[in-house]
Coordinates of C-alpha atoms in Angstrom, one line a residue:
Chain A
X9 CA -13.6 23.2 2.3
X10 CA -11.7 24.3 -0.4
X11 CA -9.5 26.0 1.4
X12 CA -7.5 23.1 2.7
X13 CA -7.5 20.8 -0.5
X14 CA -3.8 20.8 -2.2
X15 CA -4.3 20.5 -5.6
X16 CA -1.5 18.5 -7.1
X17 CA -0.6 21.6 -9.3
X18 CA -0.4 24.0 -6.4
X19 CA 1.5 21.2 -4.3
X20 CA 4.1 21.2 -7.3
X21 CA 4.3 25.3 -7.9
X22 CA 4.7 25.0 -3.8
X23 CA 7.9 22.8 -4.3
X24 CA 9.2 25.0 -6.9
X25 CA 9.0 28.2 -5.1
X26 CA 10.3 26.5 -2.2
X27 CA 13.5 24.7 -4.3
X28 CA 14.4 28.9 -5.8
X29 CA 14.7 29.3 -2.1
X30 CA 16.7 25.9 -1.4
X31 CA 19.1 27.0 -4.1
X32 CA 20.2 30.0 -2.5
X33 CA 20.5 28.8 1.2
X34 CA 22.1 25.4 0.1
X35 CA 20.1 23.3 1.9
X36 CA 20.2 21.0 -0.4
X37 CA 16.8 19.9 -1.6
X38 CA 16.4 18.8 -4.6
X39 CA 13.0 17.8 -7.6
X40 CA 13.0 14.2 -8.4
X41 CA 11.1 13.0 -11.4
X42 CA 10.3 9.7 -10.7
X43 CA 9.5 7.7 -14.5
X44 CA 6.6 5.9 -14.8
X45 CA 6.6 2.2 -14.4
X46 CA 4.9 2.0 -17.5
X47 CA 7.0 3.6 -20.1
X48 CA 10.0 1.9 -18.5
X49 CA 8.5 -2.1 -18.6
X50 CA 6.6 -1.1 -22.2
X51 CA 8.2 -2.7 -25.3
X52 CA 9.7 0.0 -27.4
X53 CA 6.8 -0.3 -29.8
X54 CA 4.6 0.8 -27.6
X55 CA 5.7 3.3 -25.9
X56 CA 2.8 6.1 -25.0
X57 CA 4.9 8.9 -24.1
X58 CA 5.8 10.1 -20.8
X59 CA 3.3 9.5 -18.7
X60 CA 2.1 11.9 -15.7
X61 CA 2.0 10.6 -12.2
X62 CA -0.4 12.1 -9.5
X63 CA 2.6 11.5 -7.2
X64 CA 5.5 11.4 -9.1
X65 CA 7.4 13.7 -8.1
X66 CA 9.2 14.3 -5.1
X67 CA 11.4 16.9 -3.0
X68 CA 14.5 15.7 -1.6
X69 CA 17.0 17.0 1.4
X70 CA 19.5 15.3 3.2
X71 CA 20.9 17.1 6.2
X72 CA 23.3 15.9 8.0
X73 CA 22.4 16.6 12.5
X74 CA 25.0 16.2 15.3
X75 CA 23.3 14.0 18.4
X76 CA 25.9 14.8 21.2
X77 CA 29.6 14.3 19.9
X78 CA 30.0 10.7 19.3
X79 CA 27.2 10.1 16.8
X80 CA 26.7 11.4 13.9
X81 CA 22.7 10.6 12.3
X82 CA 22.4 11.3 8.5
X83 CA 18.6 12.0 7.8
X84 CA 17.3 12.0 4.4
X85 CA 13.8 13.5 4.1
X86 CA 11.3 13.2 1.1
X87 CA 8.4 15.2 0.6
X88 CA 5.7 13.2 -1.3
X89 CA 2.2 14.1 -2.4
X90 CA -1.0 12.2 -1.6
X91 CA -3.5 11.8 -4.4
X92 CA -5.9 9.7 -1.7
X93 CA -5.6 12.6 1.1
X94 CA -4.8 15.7 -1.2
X95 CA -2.0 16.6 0.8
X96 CA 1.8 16.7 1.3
X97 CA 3.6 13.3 3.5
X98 CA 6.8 13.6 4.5
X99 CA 8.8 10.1 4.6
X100 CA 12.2 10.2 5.8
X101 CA 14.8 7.4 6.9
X102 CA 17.8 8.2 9.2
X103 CA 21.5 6.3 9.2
X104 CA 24.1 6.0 11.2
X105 CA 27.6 4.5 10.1
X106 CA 26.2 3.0 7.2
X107 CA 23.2 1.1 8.9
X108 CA 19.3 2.5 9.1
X109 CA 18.3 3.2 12.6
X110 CA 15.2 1.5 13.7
X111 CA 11.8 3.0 14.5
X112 CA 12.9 2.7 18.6
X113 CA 15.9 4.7 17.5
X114 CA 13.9 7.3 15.9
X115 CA 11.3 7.8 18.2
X116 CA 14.0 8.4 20.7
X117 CA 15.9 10.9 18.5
X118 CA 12.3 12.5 18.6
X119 CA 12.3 15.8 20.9
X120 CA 10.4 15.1 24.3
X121 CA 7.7 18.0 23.9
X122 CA 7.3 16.1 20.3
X123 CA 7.1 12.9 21.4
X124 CA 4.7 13.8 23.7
X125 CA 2.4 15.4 21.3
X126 CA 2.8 12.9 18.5
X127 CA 2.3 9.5 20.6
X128 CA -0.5 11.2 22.1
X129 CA -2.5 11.2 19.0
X130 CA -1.9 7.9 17.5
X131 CA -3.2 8.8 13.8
X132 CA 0.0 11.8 13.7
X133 CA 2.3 8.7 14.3
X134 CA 5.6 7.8 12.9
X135 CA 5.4 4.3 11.7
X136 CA 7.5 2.4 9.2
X137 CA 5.7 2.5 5.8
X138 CA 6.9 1.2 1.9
X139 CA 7.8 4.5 0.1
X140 CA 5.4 4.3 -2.8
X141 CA 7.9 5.2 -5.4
X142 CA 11.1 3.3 -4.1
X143 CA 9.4 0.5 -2.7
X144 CA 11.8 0.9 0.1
X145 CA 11.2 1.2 3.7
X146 CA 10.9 4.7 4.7
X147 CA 9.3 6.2 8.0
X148 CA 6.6 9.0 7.8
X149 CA 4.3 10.6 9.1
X150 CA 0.6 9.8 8.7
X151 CA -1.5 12.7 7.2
X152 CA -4.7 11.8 7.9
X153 CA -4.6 14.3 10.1
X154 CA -2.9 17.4 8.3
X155 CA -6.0 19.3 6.8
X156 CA -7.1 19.8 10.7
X157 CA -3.6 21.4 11.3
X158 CA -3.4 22.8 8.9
X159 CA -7.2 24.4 8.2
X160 CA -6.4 27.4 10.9
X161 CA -3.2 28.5 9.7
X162 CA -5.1 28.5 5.9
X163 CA -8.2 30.3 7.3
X164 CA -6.5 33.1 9.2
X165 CA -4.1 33.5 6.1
X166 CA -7.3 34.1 3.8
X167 CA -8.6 36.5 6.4
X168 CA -5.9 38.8 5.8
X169 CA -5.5 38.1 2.2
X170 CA -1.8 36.8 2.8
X171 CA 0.2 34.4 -0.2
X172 CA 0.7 31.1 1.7
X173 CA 2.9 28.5 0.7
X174 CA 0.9 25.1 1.7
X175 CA 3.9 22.6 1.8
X176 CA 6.6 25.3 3.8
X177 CA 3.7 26.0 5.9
X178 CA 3.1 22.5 6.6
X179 CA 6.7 21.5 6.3
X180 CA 7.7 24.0 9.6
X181 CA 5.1 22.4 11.3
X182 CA 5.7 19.0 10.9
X183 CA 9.5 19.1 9.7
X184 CA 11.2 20.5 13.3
X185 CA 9.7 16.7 15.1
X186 CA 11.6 14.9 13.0
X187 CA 15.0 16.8 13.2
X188 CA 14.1 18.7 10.1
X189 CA 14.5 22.3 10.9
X190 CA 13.0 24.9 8.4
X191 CA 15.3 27.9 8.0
X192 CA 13.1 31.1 9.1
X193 CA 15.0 32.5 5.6
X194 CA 12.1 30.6 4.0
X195 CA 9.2 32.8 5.0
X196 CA 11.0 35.9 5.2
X197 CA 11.1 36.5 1.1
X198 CA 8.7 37.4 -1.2
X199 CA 6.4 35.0 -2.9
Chain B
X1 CA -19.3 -17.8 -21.5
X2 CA -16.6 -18.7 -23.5
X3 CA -14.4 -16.6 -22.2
X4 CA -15.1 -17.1 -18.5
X5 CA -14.5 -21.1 -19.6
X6 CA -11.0 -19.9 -21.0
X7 CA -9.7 -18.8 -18.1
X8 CA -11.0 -21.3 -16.0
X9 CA -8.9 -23.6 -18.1
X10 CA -5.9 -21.7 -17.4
X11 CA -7.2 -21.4 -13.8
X12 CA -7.0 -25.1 -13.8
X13 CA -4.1 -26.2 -15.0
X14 CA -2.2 -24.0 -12.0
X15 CA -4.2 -25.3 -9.2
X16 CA -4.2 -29.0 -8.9
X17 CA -5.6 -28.7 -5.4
X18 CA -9.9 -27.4 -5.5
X19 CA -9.0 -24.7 -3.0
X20 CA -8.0 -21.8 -5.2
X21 CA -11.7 -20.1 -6.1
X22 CA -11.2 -18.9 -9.2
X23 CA -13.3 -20.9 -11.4
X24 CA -16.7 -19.9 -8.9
X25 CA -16.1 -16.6 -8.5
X26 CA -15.8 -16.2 -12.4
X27 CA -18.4 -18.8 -12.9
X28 CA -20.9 -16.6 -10.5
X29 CA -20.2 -13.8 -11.9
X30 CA -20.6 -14.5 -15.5
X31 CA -24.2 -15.6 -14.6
X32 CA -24.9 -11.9 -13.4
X33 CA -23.6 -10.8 -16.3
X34 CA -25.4 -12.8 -18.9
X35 CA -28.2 -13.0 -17.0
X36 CA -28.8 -8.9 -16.8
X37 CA -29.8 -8.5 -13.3
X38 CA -27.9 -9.3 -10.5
X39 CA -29.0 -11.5 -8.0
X40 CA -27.9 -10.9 -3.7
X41 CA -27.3 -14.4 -3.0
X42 CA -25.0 -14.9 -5.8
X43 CA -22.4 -11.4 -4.8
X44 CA -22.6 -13.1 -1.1
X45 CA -21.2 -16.2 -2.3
X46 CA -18.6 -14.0 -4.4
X47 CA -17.5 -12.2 -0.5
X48 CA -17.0 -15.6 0.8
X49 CA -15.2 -17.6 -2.0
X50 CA -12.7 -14.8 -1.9
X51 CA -12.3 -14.8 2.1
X52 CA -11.8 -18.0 2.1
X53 CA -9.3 -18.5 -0.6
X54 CA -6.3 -20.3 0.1
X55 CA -3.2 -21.4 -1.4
X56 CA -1.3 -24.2 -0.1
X57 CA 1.9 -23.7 0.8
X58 CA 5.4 -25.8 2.0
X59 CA 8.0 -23.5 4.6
X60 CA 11.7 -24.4 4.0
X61 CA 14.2 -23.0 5.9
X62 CA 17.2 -21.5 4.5
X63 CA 19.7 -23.8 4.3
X64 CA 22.2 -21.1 6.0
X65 CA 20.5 -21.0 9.2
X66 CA 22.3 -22.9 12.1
X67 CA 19.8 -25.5 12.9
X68 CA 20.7 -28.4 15.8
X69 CA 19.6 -31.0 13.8
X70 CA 18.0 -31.1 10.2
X71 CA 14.2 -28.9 10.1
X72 CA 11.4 -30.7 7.9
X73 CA 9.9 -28.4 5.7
X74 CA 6.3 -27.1 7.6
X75 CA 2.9 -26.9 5.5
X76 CA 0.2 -24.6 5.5
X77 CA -3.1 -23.6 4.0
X78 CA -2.6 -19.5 3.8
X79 CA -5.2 -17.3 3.7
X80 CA -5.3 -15.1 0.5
X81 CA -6.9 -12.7 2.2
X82 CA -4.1 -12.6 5.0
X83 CA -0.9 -11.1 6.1
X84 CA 2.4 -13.8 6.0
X85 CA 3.4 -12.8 9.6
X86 CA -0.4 -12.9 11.0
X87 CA -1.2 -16.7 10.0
X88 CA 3.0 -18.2 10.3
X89 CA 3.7 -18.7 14.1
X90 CA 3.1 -21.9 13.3
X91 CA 5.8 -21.6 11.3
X92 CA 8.2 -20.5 13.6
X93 CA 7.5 -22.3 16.4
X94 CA 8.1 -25.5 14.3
X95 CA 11.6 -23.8 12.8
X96 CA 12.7 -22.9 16.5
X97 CA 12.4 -26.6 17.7
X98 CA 15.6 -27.0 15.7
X99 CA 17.2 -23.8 16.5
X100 CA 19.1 -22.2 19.3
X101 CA 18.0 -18.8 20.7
X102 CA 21.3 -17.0 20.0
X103 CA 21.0 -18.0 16.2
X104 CA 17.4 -16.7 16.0
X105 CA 16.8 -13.1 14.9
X106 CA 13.4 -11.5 13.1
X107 CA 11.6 -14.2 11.3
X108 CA 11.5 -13.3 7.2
X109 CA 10.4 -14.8 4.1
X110 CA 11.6 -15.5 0.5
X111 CA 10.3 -16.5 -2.7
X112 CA 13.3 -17.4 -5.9
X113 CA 15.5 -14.9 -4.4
X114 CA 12.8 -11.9 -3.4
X115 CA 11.8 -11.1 0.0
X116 CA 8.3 -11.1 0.4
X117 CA 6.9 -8.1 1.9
X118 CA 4.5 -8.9 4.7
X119 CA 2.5 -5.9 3.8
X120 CA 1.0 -7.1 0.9
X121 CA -2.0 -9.3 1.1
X122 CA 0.0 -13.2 0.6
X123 CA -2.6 -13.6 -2.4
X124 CA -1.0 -10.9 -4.0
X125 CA 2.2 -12.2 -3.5
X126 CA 1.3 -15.2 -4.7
X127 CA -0.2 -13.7 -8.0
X128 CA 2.5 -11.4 -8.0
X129 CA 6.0 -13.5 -7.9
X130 CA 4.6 -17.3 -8.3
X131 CA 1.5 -17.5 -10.8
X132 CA 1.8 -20.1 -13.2
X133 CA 3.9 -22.1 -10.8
X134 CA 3.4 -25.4 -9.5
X135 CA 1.8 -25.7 -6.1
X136 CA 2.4 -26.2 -3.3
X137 CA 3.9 -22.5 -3.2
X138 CA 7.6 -22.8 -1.9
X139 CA 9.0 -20.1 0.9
X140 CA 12.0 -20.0 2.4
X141 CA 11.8 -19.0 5.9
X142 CA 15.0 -17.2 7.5
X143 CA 16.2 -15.8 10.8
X144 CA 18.9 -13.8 9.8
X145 CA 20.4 -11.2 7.8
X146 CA 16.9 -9.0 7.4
X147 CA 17.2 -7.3 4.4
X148 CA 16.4 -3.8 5.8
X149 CA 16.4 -1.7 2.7
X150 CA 13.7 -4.4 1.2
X151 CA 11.3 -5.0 3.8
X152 CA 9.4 -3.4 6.6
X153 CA 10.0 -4.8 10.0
X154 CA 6.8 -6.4 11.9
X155 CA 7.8 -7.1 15.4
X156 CA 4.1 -7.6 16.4
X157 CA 0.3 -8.0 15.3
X158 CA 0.3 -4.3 16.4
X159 CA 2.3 -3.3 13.6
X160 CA 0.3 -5.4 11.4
X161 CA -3.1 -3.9 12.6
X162 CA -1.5 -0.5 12.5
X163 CA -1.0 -1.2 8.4
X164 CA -4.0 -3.4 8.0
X165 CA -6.4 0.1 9.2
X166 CA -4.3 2.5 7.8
X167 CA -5.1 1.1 4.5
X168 CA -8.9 1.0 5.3
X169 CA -8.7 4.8 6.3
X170 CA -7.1 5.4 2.9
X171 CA -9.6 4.0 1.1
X172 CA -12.2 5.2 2.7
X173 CA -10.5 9.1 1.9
X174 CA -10.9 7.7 -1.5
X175 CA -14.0 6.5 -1.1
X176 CA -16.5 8.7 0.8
X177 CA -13.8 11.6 2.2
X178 CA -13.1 9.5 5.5
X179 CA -16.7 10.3 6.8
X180 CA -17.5 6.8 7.1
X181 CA -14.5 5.6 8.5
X182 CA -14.5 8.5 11.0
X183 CA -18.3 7.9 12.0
X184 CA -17.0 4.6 13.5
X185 CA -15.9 4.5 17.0
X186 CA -13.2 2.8 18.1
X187 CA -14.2 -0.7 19.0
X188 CA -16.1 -0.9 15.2
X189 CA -12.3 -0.5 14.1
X190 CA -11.7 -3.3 16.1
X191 CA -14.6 -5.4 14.6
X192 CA -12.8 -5.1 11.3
X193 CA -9.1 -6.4 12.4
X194 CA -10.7 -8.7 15.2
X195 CA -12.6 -10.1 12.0
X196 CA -9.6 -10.2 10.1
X197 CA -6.6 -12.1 12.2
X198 CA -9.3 -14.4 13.9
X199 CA -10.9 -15.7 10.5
X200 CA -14.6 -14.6 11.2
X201 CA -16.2 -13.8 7.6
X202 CA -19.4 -12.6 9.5
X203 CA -18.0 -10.4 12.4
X204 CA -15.7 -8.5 9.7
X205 CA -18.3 -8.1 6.7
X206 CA -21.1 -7.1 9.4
X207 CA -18.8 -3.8 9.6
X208 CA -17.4 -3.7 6.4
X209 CA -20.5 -3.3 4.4
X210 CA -20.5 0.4 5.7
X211 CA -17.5 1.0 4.2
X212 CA -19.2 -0.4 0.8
X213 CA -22.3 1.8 0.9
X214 CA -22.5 4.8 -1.9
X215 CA -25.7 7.2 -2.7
X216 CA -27.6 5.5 -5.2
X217 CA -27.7 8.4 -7.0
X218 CA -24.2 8.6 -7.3
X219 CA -23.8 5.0 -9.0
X220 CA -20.8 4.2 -7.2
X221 CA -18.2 5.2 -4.6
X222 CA -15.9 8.8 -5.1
X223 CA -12.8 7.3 -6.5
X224 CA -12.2 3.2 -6.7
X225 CA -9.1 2.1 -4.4
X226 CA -6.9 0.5 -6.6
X227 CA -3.2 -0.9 -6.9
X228 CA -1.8 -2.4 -9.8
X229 CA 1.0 -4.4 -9.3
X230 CA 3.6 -5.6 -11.7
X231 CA 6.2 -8.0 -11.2
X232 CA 9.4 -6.5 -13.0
X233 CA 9.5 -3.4 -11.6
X234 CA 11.5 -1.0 -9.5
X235 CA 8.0 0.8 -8.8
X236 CA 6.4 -0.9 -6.4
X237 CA 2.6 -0.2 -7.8
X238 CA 0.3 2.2 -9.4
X239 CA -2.4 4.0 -7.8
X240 CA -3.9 7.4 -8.7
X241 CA -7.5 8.9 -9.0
X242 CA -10.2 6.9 -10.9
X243 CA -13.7 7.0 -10.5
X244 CA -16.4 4.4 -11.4
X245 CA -18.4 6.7 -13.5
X246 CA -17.4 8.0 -16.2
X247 CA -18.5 11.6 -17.1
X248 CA -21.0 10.9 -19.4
X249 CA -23.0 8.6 -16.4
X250 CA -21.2 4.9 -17.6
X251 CA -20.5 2.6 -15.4
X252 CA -16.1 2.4 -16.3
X253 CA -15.1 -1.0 -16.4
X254 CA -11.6 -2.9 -15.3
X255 CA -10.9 -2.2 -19.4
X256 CA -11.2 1.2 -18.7
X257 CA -9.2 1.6 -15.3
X258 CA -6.3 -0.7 -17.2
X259 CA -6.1 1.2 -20.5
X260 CA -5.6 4.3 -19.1
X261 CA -3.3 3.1 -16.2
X262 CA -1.5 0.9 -18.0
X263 CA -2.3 0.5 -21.4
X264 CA 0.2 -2.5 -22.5
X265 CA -1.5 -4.9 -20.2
X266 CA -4.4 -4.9 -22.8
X267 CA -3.8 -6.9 -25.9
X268 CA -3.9 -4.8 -29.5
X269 CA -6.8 -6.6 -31.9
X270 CA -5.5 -9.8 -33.3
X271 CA -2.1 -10.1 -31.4
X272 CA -1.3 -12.5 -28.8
X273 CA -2.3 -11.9 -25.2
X274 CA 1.1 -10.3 -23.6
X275 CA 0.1 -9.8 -20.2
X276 CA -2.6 -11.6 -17.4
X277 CA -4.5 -9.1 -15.4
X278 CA -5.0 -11.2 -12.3
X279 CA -7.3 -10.4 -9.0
X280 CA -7.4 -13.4 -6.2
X281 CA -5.8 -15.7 -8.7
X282 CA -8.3 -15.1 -11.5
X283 CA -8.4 -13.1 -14.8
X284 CA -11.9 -10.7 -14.3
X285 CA -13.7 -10.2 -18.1
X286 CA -12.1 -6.6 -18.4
X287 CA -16.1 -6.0 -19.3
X288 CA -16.5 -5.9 -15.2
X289 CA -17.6 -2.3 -14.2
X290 CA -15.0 -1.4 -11.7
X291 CA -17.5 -0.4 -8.8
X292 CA -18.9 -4.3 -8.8
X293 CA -15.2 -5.6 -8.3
X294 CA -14.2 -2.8 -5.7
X295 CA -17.2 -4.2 -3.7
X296 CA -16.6 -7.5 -4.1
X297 CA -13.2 -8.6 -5.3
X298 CA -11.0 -6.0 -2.6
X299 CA -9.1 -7.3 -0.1
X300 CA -10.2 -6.6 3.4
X301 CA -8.1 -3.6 3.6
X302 CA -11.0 -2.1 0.8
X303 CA -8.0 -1.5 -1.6
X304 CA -8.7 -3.9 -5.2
X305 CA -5.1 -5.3 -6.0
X306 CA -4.6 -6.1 -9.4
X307 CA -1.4 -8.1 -10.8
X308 CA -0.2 -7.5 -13.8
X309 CA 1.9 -10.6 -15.1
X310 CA 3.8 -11.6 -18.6
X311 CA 1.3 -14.4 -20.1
X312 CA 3.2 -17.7 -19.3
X313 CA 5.1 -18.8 -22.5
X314 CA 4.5 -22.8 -22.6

């Protein structure tokens, strides 16, 4: 049972080990502390200190994908941790010329063996959800259903007594159907 | 007592109309408390009064929208309990009488200048952005210029019963690890939205108690789903791990939950009262244990919204 539960700690030493990576390559993710609402609305009186978020913190890439030659899609991906499911979400939003492309346009910017999969299984959806720190719309992907993915790859890890990296792990899984391709250079250091 | 009579005062002088509950839910629950046992009948009546909550309301439309001739505002009793776009194609038919088809985009609503997001249960909008107000509660419908990077598009129920059960599961991963909500089968999940956009108290709380149920040994449910809401903030709400039992085996109260949360909202010993901590349009005794207002002050979607508003200064 264990096995599959992301502790917030490890899901932020995950991020970290993966960001020493980012820097190198240049893919541009980035660690965003997001403050607490409650330091920022308190009266300076009564100010507590800075106060620590379950999910507060969030990994941040934007990469920029070619579709054909006449359109150019900027995606920007956030990586978010779930203190109700103990595991990683990925929310992204996508633009085009300045305006945000609508669900329709991103399920059909979605790779046919993906879409496949994905709409097969309505729970592993891509709906339009409020990004809980930004309040903004966002898409994502649901992760009620991650620990089942993810509870093989985990298992067979253990077996060999193999360093895993939970959120790369899960990120090259679910990442690549969302046009969020995970550089092989990842998993080919040393953790 | 005495408190409970405070805030039904304050309760009171908001609601000129007797169809916000406040005053009986308080009033019933007070008993229990004073009274040292709780009694069934009584936490029944507490589920309906807060189903049935509802907040009058008067549709304008924006004054920008290309009408053919002028639109008279449209009024409507909303379900607390309710999402705006489930319960308004009343609303829009009216609107549309005036309208042509070419000026008519997605359907949106605003309150003083903020969208409303559909995705949040209208009573906690309504606690959220227009407490303290007078009623009715004034929206201004529009049909154009969706603000994108403020709201989530809802171009059918589907959406909203894709939201409205992705919230239960949540909870329910808070609650008891998703087993119950994975035990039901598919048309049980339907019971709970059917029960939900039709108005049927019975149908949806003949399901829903499942989702309620804990070990008795265990005092109370895994964690409490909870969001705190405030209204002057870029962060939308709060909501982390909390559980209804304290280590030592006490029963944690909405006190509890608030000062470690968000410790402002509780007034310091002899200063005045800074903020009201509001659930369904009332202000809980922050004596409540937590587990007793999960079960019976959450919205359908098993997540306890809490608002957390500046006191009003008149």
């Amino acid at each position: 049972m264990s096995l599959c539960v992301l502790e917030e700690e490890t899901f932020r030493h995950c991020c970290r080990l993966i960001l020493q990576q980012s820097e190198q390559l240049r893919d541009g993710w980035s660690w965003e502390s997001v403050q607490s609402v409650l330091v920022a609305s308190a009266g300076a009186d009564s100010i507590q200190g800075d106060i620590d978020d379950e999910d507060d913190d969030a990994d941040e890439g934007v990469c920029t994908v070619s579709e054909g030659s006449s359109q150019v899609l900027q995606y920007e991906y956030h990586i978010l941790y779930s203190c109700s499911y103990s595991t990683p979400v990925l929310y992204f939003r996508a633009f085009t010329l300045g305006r945000s492309l609508s669900l329709q346009e991103v399920w059909s910017s979605v790779h046919s063996n993906f879409s496949f999969r994905l709409q097969n299984s309505p729970l592993n959806t891509i709906t339009q959800q409020e990004h809980p720190l930004l309040g903004q719309p966002f898409f994502m992907l649901h992760p009620c259903r991650t620990e089942e993915f993810m509870r093989p790859v985990l298992q067979v890890a253990q077996d060999h007594n193999r360093p895993v990296n939970y959120v790369l792990t899960w990120l090259s899984v679910v990442g690549p159907m969302v046009g969020l391709d995970v550089p092989l250079k990842y998993t080919t250091s040393h953790y | 007592m005495v408190a409970c009579l405070l805030c039904c005062v304050v309760d009171n002088r908001k609601v000129s109309l007797p169809l916000d509950l406040g005053v009986c839910v308080l009033g019933i629950y007070s008993l229990c408390a004073t009274g040292g046992r709780s009694s069934m009948a009584d936490d029944k009546d507490v589920l309906r009064d807060v189903w049935f909550g509802r907040i009058p309301t008067c549709f304008t439309l924006n004054q920008d929208e290309v009408t053919e001739r002028e639109a008279e505002p449209y009024y409507l009793l909303l379900p607390r309990v309710s999402y705006l776009t489930l319960v308004t194609d009343k609303v829009k038919k009216h609107f549309l009488k005036v309208m042509k088809a070419e000026d008519v985009e997605e359907m949106w609503f605003e309150y003083e200048g903020t969208p409303l997001k559909w995705h949040y249960p209208i009573g906690v909008l309504f606690d959220l952005h227009a407490s303290n107000t007078v009623l009715p509660w004034s929206i201004t419908v529009h049909f154009k210029n969706f603000p994108d990077r403020d709201l989530l598009h809802c171009p059918s129920n589907s959406v909203i019963e894709a939201h409205f059960m992705s919230s239960i599961k949540e909870a329910d991963a808070l609650k008891h690890k998703s087993q119950v909500v994975n035990d039901m089968q598919k048309k049980d999940h339907k019971q709970l939205w059917m029960g939900l956009q039709n108005d049927k108290f019975d149908q949806f709380w003949a399901m829903n108690r499942k989702l309620m149920e804990y070990p008795t040994e265990e005092g109370g449910f895994r964690y409490i789903p909870f969001r705190i809401y405030q209204a002057m903030s870029d962060r939308p709400f709060i909501q982390k791990l909390f559980r209804p039992i304290s280590p030592e085996g006490n029963a944690h109260t909405l006190g509890n939950l608030l000062k470690e949360m968000y410790p402002t909202a509780i007034p310091n010993d002899g200063e005045p009262k800074r903020y009201q901590v509001v659930i369904h349009g009332i202000e809980p005794l922050l004596e409540t244990p937590l587990q007793w207002l999960s079960e019976h002050l959450s919205h359908p979607d098993n997540f306890l919204h809490i608002c957390v508003i500046p006191t009003p200064t008149d």
